[in-house]
XYZ file of N, CA and C in Angstrom:
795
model
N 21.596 -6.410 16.300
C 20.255 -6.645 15.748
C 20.244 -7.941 14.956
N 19.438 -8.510 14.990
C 19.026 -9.742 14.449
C 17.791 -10.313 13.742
N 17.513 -9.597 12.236
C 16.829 -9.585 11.563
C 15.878 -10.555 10.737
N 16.502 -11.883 11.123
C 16.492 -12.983 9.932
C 14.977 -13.713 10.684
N 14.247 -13.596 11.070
C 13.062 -14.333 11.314
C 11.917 -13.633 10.790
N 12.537 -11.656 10.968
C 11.409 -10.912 9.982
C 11.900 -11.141 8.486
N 13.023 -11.248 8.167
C 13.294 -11.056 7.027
C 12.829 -12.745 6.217
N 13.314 -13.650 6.940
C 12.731 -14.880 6.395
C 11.150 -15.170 6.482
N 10.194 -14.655 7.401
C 8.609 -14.093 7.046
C 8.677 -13.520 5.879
N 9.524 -12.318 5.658
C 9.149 -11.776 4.316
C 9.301 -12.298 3.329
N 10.389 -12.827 3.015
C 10.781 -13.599 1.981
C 9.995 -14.483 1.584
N 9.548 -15.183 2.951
C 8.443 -16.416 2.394
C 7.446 -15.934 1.801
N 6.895 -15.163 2.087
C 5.233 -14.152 1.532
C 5.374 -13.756 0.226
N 6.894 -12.846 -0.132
C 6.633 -12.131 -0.763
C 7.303 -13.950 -2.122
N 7.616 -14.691 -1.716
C 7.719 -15.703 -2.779
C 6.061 -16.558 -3.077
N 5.508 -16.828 -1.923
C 4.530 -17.043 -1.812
C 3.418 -16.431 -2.956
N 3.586 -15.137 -2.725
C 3.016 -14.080 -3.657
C 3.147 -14.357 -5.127
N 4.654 -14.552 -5.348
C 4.758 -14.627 -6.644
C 4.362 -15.816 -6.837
N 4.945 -16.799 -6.615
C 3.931 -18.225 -6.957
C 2.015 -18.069 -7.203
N 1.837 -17.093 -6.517
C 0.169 -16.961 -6.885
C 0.116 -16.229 -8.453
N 0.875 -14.913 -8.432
C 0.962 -14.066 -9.547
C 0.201 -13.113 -9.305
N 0.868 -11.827 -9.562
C -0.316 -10.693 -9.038
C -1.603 -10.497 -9.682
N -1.583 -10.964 -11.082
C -3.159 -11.099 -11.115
C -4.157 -11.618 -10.684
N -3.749 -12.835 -10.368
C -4.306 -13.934 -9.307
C -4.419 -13.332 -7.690
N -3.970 -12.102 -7.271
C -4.131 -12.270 -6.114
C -5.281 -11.816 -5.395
N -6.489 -11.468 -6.339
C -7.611 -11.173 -5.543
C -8.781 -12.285 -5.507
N -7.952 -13.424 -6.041
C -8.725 -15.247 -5.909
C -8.221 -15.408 -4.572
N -7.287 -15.187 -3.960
C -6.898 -15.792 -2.923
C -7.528 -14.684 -0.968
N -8.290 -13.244 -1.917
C -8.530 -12.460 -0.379
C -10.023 -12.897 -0.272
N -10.254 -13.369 0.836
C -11.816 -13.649 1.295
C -11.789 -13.391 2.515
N -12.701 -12.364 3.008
C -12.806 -11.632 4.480
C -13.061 -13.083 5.852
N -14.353 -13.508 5.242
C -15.034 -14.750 5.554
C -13.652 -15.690 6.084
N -12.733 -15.838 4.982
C -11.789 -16.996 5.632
C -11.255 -16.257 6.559
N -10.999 -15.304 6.608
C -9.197 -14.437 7.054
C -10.351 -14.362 8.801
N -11.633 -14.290 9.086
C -12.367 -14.046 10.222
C -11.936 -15.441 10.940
N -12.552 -16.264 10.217
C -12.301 -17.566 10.459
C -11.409 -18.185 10.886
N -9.863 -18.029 10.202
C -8.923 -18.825 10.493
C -8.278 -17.847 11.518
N -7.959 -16.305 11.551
C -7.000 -15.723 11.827
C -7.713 -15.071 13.513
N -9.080 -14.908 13.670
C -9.967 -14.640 14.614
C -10.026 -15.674 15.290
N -10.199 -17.422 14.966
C -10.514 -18.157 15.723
C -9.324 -18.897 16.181
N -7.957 -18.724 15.717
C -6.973 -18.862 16.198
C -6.800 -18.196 17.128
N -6.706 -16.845 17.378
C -6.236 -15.956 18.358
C -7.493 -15.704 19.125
N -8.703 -16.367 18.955
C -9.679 -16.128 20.321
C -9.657 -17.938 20.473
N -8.520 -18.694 20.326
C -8.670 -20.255 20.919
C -6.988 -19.986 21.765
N -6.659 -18.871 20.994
C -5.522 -18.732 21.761
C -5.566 -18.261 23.644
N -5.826 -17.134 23.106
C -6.463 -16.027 24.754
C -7.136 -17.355 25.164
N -8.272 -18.209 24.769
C -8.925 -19.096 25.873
C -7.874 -20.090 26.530
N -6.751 -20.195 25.802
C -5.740 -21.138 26.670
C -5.129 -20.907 27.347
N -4.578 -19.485 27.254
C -3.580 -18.787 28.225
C -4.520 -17.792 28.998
N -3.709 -18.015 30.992
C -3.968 -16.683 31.117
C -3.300 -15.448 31.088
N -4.018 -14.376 31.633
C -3.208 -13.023 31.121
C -2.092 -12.598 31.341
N -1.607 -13.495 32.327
C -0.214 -12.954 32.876
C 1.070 -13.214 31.718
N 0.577 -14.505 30.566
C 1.433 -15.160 29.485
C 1.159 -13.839 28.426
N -0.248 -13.852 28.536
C -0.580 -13.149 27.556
C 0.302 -11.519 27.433
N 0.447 -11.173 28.440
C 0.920 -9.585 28.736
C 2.633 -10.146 28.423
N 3.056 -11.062 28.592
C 4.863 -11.294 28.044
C 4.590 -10.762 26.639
N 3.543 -11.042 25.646
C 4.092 -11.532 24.143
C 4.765 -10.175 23.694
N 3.811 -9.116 23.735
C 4.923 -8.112 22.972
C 6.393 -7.989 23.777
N 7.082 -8.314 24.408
C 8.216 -7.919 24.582
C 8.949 -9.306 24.077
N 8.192 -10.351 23.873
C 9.074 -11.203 22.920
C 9.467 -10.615 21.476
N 9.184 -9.936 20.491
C 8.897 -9.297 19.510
C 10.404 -8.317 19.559
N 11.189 -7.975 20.805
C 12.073 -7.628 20.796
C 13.493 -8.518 21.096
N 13.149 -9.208 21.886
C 13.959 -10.672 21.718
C 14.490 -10.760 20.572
N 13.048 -11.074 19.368
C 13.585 -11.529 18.398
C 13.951 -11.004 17.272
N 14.424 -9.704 17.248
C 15.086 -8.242 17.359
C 16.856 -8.240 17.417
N 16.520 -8.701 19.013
C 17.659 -8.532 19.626
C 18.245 -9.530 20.590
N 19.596 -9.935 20.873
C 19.850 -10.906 21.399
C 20.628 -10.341 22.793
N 20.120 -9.885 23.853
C 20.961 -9.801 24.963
C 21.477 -10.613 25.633
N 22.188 -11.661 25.416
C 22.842 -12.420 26.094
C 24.123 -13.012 25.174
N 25.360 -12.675 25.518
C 26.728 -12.743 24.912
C 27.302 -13.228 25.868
N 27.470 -14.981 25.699
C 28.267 -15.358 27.154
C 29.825 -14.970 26.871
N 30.424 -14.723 25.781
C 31.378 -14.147 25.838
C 32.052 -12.923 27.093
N 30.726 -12.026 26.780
C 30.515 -11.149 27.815
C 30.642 -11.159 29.836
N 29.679 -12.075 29.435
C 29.802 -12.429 30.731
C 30.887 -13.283 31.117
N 31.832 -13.756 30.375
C 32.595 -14.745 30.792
C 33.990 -14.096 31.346
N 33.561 -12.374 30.097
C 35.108 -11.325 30.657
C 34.736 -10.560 31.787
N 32.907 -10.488 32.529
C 32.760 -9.833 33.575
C 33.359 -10.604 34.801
N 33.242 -12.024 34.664
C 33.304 -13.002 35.649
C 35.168 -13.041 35.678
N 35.411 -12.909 34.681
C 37.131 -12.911 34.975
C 37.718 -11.566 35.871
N 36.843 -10.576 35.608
C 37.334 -8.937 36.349
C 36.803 -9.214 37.623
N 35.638 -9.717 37.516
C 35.450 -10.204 39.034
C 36.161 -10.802 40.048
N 36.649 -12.113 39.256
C 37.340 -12.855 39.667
C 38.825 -12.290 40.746
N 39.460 -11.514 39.389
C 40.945 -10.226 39.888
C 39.892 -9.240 41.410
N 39.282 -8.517 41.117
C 38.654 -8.524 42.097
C 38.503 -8.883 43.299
N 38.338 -10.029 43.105
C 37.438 -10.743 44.587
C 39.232 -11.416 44.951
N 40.218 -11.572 44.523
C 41.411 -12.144 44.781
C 42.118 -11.186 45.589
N 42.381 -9.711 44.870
C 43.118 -8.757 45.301
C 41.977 -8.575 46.534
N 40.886 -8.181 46.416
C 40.425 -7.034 47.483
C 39.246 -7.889 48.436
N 39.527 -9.051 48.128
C 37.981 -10.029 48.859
C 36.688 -9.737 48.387
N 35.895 -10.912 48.424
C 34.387 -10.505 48.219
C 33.574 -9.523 48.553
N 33.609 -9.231 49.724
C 33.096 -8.068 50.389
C 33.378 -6.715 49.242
N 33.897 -6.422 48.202
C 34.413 -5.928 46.992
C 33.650 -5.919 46.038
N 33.312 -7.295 45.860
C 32.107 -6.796 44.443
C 30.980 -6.252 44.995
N 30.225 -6.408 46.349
C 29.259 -5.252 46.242
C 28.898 -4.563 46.008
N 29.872 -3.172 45.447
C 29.392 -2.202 44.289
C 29.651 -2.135 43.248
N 30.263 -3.528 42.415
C 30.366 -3.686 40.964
C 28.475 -4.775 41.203
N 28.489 -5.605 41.932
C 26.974 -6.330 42.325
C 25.692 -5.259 41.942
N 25.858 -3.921 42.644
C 24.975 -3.319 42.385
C 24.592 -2.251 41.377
N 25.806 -2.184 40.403
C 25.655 -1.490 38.764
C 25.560 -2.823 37.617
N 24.992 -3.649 38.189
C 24.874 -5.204 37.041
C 23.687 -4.750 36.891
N 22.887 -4.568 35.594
C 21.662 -4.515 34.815
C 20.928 -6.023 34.496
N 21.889 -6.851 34.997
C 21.616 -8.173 35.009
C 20.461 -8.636 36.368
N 19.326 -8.694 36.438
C 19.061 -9.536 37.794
C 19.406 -10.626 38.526
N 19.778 -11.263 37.413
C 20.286 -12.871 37.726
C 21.600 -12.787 38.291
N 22.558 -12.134 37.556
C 23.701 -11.589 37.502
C 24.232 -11.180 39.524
N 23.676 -9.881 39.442
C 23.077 -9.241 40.369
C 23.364 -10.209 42.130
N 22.218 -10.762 41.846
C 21.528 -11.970 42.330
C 22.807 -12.800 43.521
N 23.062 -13.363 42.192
C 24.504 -14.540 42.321
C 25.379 -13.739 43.143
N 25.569 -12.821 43.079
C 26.945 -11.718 43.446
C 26.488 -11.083 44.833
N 25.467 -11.009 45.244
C 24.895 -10.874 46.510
C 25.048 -11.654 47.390
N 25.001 -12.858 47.351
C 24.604 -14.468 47.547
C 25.880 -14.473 47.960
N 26.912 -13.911 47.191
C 28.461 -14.382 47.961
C 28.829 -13.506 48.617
N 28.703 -12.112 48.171
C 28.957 -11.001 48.859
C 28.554 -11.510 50.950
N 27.519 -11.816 50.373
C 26.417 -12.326 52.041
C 26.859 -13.502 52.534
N 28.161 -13.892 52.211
C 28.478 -15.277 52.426
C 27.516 -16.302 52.955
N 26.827 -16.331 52.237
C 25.704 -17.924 51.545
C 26.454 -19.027 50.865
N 25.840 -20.146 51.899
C 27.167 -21.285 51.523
C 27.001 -21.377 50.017
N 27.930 -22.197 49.406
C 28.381 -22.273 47.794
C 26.883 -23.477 47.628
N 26.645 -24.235 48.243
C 25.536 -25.151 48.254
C 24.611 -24.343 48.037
N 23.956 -23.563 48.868
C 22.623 -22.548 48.902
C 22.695 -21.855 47.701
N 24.120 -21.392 47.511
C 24.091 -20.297 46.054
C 23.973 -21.092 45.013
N 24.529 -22.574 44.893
C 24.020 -23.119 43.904
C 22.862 -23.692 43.573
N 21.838 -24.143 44.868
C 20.430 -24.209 45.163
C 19.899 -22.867 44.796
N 20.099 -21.707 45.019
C 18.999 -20.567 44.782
C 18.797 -20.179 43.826
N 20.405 -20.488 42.612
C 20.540 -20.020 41.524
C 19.796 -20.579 40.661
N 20.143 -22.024 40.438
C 19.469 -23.032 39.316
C 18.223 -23.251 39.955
N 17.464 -22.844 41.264
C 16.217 -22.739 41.371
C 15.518 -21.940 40.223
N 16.242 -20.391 40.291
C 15.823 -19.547 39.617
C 16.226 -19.266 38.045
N 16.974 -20.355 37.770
C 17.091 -20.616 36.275
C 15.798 -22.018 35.744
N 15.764 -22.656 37.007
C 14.628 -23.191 36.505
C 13.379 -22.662 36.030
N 12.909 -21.413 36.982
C 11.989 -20.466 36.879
C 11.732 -20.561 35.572
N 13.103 -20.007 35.104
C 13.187 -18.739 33.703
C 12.955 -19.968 32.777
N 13.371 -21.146 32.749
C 13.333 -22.061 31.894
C 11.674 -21.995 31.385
N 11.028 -22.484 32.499
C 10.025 -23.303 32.637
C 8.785 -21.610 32.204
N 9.338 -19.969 32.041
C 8.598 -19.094 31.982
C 9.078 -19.073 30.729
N 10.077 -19.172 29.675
C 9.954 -19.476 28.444
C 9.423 -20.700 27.588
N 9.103 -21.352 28.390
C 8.365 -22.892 27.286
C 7.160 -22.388 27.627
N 6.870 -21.236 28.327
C 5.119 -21.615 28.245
C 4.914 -20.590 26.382
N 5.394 -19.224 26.915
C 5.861 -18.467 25.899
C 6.153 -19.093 24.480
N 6.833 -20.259 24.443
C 7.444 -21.140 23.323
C 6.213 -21.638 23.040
N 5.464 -22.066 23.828
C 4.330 -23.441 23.763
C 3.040 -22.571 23.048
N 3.048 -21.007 23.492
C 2.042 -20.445 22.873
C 2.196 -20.292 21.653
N 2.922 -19.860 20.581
C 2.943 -20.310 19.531
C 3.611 -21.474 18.530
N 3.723 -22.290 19.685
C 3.460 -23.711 18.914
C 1.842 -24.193 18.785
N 1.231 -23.539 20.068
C 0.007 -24.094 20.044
C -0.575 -23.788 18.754
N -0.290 -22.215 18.745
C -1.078 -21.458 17.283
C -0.280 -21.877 16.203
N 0.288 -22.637 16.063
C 1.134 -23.344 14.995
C -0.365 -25.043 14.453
N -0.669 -25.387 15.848
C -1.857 -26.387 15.697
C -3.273 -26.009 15.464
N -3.792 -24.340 16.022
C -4.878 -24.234 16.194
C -5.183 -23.510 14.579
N -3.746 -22.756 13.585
C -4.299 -22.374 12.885
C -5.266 -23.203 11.351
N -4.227 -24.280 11.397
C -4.543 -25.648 10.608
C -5.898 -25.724 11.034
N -6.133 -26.464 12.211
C -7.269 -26.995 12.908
C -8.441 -25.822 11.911
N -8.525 -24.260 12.561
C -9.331 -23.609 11.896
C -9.562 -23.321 10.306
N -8.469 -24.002 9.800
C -8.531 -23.731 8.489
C -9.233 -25.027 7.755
N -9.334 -25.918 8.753
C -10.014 -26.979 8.485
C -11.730 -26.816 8.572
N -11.711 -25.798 10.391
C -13.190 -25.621 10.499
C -13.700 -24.586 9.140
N -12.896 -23.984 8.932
C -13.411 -22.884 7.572
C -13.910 -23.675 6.443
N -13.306 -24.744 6.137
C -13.225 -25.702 5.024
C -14.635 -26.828 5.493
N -14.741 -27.141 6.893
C -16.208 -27.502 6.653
C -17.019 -26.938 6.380
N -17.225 -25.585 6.968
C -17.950 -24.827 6.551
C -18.279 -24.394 5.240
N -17.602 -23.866 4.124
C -18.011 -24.112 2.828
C -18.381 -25.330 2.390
N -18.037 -26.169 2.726
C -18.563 -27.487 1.811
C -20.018 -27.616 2.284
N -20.595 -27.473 3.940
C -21.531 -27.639 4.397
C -22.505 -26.499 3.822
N -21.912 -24.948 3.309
C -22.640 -23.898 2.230
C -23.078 -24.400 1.504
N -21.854 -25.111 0.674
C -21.904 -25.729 -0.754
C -23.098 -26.934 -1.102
N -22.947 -27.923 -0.352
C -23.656 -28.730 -0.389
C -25.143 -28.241 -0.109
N -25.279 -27.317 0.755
C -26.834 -27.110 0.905
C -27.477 -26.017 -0.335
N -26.505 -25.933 -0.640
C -26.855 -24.553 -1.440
C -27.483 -25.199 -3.541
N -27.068 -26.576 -3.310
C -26.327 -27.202 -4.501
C -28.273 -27.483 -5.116
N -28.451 -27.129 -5.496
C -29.963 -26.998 -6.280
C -30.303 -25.929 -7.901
N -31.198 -26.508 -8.146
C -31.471 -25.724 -9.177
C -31.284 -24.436 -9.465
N -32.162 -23.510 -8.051
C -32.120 -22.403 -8.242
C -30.932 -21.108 -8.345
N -30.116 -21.784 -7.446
C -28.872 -21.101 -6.885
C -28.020 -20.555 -7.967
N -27.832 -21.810 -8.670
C -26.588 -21.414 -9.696
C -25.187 -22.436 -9.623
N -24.814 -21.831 -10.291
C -22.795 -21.951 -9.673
C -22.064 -21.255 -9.372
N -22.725 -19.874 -9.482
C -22.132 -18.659 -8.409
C -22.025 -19.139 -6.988
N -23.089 -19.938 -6.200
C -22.917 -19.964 -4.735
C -22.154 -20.914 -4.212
N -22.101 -22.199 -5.705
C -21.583 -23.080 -5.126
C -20.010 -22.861 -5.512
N -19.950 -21.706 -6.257
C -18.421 -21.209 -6.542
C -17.770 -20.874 -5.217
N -18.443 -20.044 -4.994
C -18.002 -19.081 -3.892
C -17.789 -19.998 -1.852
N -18.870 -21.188 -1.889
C -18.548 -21.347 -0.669
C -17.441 -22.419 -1.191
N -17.048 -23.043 -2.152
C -16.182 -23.761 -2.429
C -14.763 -23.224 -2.427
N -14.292 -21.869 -2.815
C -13.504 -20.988 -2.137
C -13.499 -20.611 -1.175
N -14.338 -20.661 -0.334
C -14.007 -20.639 1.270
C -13.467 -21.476 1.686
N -13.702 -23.004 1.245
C -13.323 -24.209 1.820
C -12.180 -24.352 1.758
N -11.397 -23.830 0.643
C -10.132 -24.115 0.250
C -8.996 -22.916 0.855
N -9.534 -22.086 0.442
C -8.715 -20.723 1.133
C -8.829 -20.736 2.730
N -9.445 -20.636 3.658
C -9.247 -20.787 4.367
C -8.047 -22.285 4.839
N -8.380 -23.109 4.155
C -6.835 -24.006 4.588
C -5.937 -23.981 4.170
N -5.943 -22.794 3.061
C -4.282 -22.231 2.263
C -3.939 -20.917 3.873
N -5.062 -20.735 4.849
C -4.749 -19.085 5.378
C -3.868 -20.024 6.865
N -4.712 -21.219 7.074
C -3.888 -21.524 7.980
C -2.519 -22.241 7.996
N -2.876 -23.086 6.616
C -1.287 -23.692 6.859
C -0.200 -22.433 6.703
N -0.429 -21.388 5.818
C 0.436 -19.960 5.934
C 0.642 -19.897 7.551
N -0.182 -19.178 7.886
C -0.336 -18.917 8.878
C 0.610 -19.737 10.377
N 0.597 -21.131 10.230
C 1.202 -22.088 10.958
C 2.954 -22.128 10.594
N 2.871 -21.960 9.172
C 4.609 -22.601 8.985
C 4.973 -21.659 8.872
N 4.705 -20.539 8.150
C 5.660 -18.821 7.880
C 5.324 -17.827 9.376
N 4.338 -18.244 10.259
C 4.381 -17.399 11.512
C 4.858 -17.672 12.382
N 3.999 -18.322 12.725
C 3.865 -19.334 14.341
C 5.330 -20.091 14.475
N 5.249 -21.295 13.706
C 6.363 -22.260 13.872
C 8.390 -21.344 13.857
N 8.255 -20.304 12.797
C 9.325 -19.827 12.806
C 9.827 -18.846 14.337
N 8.809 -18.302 14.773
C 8.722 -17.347 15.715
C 8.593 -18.753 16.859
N 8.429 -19.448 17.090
C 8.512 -20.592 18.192
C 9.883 -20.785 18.039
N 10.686 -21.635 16.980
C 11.757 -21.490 16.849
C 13.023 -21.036 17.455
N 12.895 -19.327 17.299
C 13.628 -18.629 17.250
C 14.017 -18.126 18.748
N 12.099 -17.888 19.444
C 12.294 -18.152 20.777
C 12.713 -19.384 21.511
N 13.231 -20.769 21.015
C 13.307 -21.906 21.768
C 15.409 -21.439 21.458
N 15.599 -21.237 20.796
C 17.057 -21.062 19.740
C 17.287 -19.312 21.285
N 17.019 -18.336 21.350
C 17.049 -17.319 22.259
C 17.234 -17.569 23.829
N 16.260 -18.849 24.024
C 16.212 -19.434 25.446
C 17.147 -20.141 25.637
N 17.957 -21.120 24.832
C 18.828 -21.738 25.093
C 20.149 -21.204 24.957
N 20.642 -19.718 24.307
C 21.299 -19.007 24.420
C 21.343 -18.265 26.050
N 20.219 -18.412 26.500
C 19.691 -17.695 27.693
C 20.733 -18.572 28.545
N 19.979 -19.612 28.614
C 20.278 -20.892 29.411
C 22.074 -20.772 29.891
N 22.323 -20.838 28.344
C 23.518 -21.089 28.583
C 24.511 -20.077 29.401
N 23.987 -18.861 28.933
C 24.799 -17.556 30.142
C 24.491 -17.925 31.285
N 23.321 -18.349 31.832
C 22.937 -18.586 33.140
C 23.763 -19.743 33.515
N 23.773 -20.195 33.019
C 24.886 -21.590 33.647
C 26.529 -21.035 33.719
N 26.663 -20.275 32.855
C 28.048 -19.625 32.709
C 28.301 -18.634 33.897
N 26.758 -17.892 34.156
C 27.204 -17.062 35.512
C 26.949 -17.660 37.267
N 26.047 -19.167 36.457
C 26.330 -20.208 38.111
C 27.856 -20.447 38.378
N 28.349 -20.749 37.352
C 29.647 -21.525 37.241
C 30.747 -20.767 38.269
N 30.647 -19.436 37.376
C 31.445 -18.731 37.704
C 31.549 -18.113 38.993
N 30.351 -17.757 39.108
C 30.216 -16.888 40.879
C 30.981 -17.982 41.699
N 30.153 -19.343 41.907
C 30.684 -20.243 42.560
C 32.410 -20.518 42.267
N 32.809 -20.277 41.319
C 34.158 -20.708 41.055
C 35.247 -18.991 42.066
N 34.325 -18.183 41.854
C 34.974 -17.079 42.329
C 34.651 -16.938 44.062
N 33.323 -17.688 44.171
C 33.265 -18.247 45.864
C 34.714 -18.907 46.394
N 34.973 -19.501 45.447
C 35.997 -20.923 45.796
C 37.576 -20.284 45.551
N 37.446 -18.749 45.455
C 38.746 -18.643 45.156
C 39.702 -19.249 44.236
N 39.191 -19.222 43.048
C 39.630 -19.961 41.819
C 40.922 -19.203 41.458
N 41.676 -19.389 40.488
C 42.773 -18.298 39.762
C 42.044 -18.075 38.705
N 41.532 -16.796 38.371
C 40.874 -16.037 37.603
C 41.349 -16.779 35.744
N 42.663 -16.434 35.398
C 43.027 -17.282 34.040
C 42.456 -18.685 34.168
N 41.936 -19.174 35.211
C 41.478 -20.685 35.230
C 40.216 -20.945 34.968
N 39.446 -19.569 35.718
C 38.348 -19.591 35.751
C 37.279 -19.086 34.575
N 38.285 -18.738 33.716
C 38.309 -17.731 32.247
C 37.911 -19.380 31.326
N 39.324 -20.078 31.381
C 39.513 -20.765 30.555
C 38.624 -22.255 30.350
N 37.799 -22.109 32.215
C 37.347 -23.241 32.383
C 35.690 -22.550 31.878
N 35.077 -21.502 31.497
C 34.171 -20.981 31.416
C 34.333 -20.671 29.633
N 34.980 -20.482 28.904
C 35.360 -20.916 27.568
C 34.837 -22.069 27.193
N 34.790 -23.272 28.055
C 34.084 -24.827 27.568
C 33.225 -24.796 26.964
N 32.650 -23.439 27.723
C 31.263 -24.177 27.767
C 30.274 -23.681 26.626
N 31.590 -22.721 25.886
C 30.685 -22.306 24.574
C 30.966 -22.743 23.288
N 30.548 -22.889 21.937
C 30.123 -24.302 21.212
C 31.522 -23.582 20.266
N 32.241 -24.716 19.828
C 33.297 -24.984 19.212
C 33.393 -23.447 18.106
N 32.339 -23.432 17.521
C 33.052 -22.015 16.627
C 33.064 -20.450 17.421
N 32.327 -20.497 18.432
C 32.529 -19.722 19.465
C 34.230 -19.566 19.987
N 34.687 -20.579 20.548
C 35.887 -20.638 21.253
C 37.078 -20.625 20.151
N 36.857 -21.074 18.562
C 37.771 -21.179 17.371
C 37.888 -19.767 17.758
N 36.945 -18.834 17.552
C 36.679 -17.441 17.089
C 37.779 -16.501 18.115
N 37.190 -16.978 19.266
C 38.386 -16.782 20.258
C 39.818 -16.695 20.776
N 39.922 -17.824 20.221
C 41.468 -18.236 20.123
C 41.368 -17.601 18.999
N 41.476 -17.392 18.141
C 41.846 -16.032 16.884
C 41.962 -15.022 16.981
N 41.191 -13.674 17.867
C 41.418 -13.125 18.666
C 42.324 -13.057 19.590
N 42.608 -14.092 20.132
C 43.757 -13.793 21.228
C 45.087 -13.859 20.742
N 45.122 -14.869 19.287
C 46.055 -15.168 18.791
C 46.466 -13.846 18.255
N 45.534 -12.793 17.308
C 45.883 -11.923 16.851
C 46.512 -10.573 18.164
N 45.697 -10.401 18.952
C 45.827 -9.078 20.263
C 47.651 -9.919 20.702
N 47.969 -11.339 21.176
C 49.398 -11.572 20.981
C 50.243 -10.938 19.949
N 49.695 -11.045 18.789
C 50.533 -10.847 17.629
C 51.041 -9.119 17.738
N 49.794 -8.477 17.972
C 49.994 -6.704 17.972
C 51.095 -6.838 19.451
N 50.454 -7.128 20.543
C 51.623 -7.025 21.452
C 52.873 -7.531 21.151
N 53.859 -8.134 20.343
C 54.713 -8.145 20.100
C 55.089 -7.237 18.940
């Protein structure tokens, strides 16, 4: 589980909060803004996307939850494979191919099983990692967008009171009215810049930081199938698939192995 994008939302709010002071905090609720900025964001949103983006978002929400992709993981499936496909031939992983919960995974392991040249398998694969690429930046792009549209509305909120204010600004009225749309003007561009840097932008983030974790297994399980096409030596194919993960990854590793040596002796 991987908590730190709800927990850093919270943190920000609930500091946020205190910087206002709880007595102060019923200067800052106005229905009027919260319609404004938080309604016309998410109905400028739906007008940009269609529904097919729209129907992904809640299962991003678990993503960023949870991280299923451990190229570690895959790097010790691709080595058993590897022993595998050496001792008993390809024709072999076919029914380790078809208990992979992986599609991609899956996929790749078919492709050789079906002896599909190493060219085609590497054409079909990074076709379909392109896919996945190019189906998370739209995902990414939607709340970056609402990272721009909430500002933008917190701006339209903010003409809007002044355009209250100003018409309202006469004898009769008072300074009650011109109090009040003058707090619209302003609160509403305290709801969006919130709104933009503690929501949107962190949750874009986290999904761009998830995808490229993505990425990288997917390249780890091109690598590998093809390396196990090619009849690689499995310790080679281990060690050459280790590269490719980022220096405190592989430290971490070699520590581990160093220690599981140490117990075996």
């Amino acid at each position: 589980m991987d908590l730190t994008t709800f927990i850093g939302i919270i943190a920000g709010m609930v500091l946020v909060l205190y910087g206002i002071g709880v007595k102060d905090l019923g200067n800052f609720w106005d229905l009027q803004s919260v319609i404004i900025v938080v309604g016309g964001t998410y109905a400028a949103l739906i007008a940009s996307y269609p529904a097919r983006v729209l129907k992904q978002l809640p299962k991003q929400f678990k993503i960023l939850l949870k991280n299923p992709y451990n190229a570690m993981e895959f790097i010790d499936q691709l080595y058993e494979l590897a022993i595998i496909a050496r001792k008993s031939g390809l024709l072999a992983l076919e029914e380790k191919a078809n208990t992979m919960k992986d599609p991609f995974f899956r996929e790749g392991l078919m492709l050789i099983v079906d002896s599909t040249t190493p060219q085609q398998v590497n054409e079909i694969l990074n076709n379909t990692l392109d896919y996945i690429s190019e189906r998370h930046s739209e995902i990414i792009e939607f709340y970056e967008k609402g990272a721009g549209y909430a500002p933008a509305f917190g701006m339209v909120g903010t003409l809007i009171g002044l355009v209250n204010m100003l018409k309202s600004m006469n004898m009769d009225t008072g300074a009650d009215g011109i109090s009040q749309n003058m707090a619209i003007a302003l609160i509403t561009t305290f709801y969006g810049s919130l709104m933009a840097n503690m929501f949107f932008m962190p949750i874009a983030k986290k999904l761009q930081v998830r995808s490229d974790e993505e990425y990288l297994c997917r390249k780890i399980i091109i690598e590998g199938i093809l390396a196990i096409q090619a009849g690689e030596n499995p310790n080679f194919l281990k060690e050459k698939l280790i590269a490719y993960l980022p220096q405190y990854e592989k430290s971490k590793k070699q520590k581990k192995g160093k220690g599981g040596a140490a117990e075996e002796e």
